[in-house]
CSV table of C-alpha atoms in Angstrom, one decimal:
chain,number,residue,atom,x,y,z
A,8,UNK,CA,-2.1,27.6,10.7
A,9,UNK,CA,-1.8,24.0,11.7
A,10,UNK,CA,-0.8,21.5,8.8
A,11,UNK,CA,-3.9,19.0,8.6
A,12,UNK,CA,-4.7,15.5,7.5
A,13,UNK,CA,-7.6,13.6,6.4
A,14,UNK,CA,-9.0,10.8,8.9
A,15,UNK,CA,-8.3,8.4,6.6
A,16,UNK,CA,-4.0,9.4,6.4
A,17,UNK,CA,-4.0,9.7,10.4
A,18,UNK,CA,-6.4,5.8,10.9
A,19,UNK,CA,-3.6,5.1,8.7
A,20,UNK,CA,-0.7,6.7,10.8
A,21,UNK,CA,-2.6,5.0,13.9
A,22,UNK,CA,-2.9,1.7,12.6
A,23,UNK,CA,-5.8,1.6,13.2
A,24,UNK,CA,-9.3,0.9,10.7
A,25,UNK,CA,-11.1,4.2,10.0
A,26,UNK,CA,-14.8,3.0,9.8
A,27,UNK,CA,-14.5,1.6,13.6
A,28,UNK,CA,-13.1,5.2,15.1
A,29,UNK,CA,-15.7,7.4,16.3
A,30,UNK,CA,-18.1,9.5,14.3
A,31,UNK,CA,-16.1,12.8,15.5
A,32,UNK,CA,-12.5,11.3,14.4
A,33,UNK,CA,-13.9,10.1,10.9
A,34,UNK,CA,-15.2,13.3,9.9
A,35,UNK,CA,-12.8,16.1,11.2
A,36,UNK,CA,-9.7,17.1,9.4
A,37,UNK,CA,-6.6,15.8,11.9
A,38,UNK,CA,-3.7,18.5,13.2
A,39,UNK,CA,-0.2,16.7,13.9
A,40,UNK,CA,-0.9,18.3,17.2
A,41,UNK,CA,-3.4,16.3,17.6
A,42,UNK,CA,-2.0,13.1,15.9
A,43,UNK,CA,0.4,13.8,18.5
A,44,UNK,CA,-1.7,13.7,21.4
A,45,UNK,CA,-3.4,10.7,20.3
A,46,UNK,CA,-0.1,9.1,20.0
A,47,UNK,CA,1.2,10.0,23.3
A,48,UNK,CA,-2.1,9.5,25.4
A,49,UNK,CA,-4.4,7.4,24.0
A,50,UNK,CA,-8.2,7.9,24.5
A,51,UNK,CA,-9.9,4.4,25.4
A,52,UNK,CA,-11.5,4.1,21.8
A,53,UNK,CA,-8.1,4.2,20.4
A,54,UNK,CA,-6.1,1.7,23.2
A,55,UNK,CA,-9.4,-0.5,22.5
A,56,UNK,CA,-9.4,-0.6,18.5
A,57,UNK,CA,-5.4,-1.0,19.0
A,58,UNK,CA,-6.2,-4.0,20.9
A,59,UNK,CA,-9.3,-5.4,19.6
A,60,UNK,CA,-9.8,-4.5,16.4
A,61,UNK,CA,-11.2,-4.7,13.8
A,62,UNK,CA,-7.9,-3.9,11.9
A,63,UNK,CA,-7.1,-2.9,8.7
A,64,UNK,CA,-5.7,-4.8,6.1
A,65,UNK,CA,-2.2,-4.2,6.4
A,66,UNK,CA,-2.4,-4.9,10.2
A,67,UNK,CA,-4.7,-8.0,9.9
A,68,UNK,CA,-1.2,-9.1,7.0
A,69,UNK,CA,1.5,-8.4,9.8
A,70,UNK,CA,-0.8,-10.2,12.3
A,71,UNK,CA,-1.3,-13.1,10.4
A,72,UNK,CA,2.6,-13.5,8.8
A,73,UNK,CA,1.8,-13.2,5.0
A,74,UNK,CA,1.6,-10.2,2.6
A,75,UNK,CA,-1.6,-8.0,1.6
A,76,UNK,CA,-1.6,-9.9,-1.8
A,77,UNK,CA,-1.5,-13.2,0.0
A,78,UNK,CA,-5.0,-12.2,2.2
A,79,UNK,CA,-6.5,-11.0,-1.1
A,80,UNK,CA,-5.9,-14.5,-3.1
A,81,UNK,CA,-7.2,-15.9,0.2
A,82,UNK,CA,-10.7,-13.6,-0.3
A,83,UNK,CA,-10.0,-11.9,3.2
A,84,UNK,CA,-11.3,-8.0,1.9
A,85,UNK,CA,-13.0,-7.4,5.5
A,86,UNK,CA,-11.4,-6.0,8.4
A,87,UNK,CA,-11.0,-8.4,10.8
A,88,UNK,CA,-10.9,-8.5,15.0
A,89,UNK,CA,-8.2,-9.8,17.4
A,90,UNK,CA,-10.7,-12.9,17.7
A,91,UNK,CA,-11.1,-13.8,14.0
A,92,UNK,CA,-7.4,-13.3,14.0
A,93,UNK,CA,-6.9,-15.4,16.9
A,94,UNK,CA,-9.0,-18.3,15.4
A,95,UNK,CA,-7.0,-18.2,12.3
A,96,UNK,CA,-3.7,-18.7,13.9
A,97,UNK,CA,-5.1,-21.1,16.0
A,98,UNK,CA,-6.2,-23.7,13.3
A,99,UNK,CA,-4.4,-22.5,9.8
A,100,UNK,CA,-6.4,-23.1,7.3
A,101,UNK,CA,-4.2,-24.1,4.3
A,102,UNK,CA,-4.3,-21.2,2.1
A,103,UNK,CA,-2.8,-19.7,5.5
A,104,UNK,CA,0.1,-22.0,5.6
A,105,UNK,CA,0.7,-21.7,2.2
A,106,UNK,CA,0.9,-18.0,2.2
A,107,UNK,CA,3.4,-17.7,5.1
A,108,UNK,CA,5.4,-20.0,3.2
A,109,UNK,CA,5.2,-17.7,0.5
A,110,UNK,CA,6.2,-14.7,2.3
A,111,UNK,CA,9.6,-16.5,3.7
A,112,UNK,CA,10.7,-17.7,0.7
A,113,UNK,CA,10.1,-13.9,-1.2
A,114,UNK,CA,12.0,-12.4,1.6
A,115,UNK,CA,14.5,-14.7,1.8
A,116,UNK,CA,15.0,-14.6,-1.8
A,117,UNK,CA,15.3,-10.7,-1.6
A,118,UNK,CA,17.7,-10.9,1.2
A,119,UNK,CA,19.7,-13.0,-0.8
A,120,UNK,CA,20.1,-10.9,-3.7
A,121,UNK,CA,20.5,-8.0,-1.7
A,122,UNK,CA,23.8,-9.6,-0.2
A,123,UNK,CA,24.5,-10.9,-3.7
A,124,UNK,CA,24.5,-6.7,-4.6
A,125,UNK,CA,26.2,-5.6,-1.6
C-alpha cells in the first residue's frame, strides 16, 4: 500500500494554489508515486499554474520580496496571477516598498545575531 496525501499537502509540495488545479487533482488522495511523476513530467495544467498562476500566498510573498505577514497587513488574502504580480513590481505601491524594507532589515538583523552566536 502506497503512502498518500491530501491535495491540499501535495498543491502545497507543488507550489502551486489548490483551487486552480483540476477538479480530478483537488479531490483524489495523492501517492508520492504520483507526486513524483508530476514532479518529473509535468502535465500542461501544472507547467501553466507554475507559470501563470494564480499562486498561493507563500509564492505570491517570495515573488513579491516581503514575508506572508507583510502581504496580510497589506490586505492581499487572494491568490494572485503572474500579471497582478507583474503590475505590482512594476509600479510599488508603498506599502510594497515598505514591506521589502522590512524583510531586509529582519533578515539582516537575524544574520547578524546568528554570527554574533556562532
Amino acid at each position: 500500500m502506497s503512502q498518500t496525501m491530501k491535495p491540499l499537502t501535495a498543491a502545497n509540495k507543488l507550489g502551486i494554489f489548490l483551487p486552480a488545479a483540476p477538479e480530478e487533482f483537488r479531490n483524489n488522495p495523492i501517492t508520492r508515486a504520483e507526486l513524483d511523476a508530476l514532479r518529473d513530467d509535468p502535465p500542461q495544467w501544472l507547467a501553466d499554474l507554475r507559470r501563470n498562476g494564480p499562486f498561493p500566498r507563500d509564492v505570491v510573498a517570495q515573488k513579491l520580496g516581503v514575508s506572508r505577514s507583510g502581504l496580510v497587513r497589506a490586505g492581499i488574502t487572494d491568490a494572485l496571477d503572474a500579471d497582478q504580480i507583474g503590475e505590482l513590481l512594476a509600479d510599488p505601491p508603498e506599502w510594497l516598498i515598505r514591506e521589502r524594507h522590512n524583510l531586509r532589515e529582519v533578515t539582516a538583523e537575524k544574520e547578524r545575531l546568528a554570527e554574533r552566536n556562532d
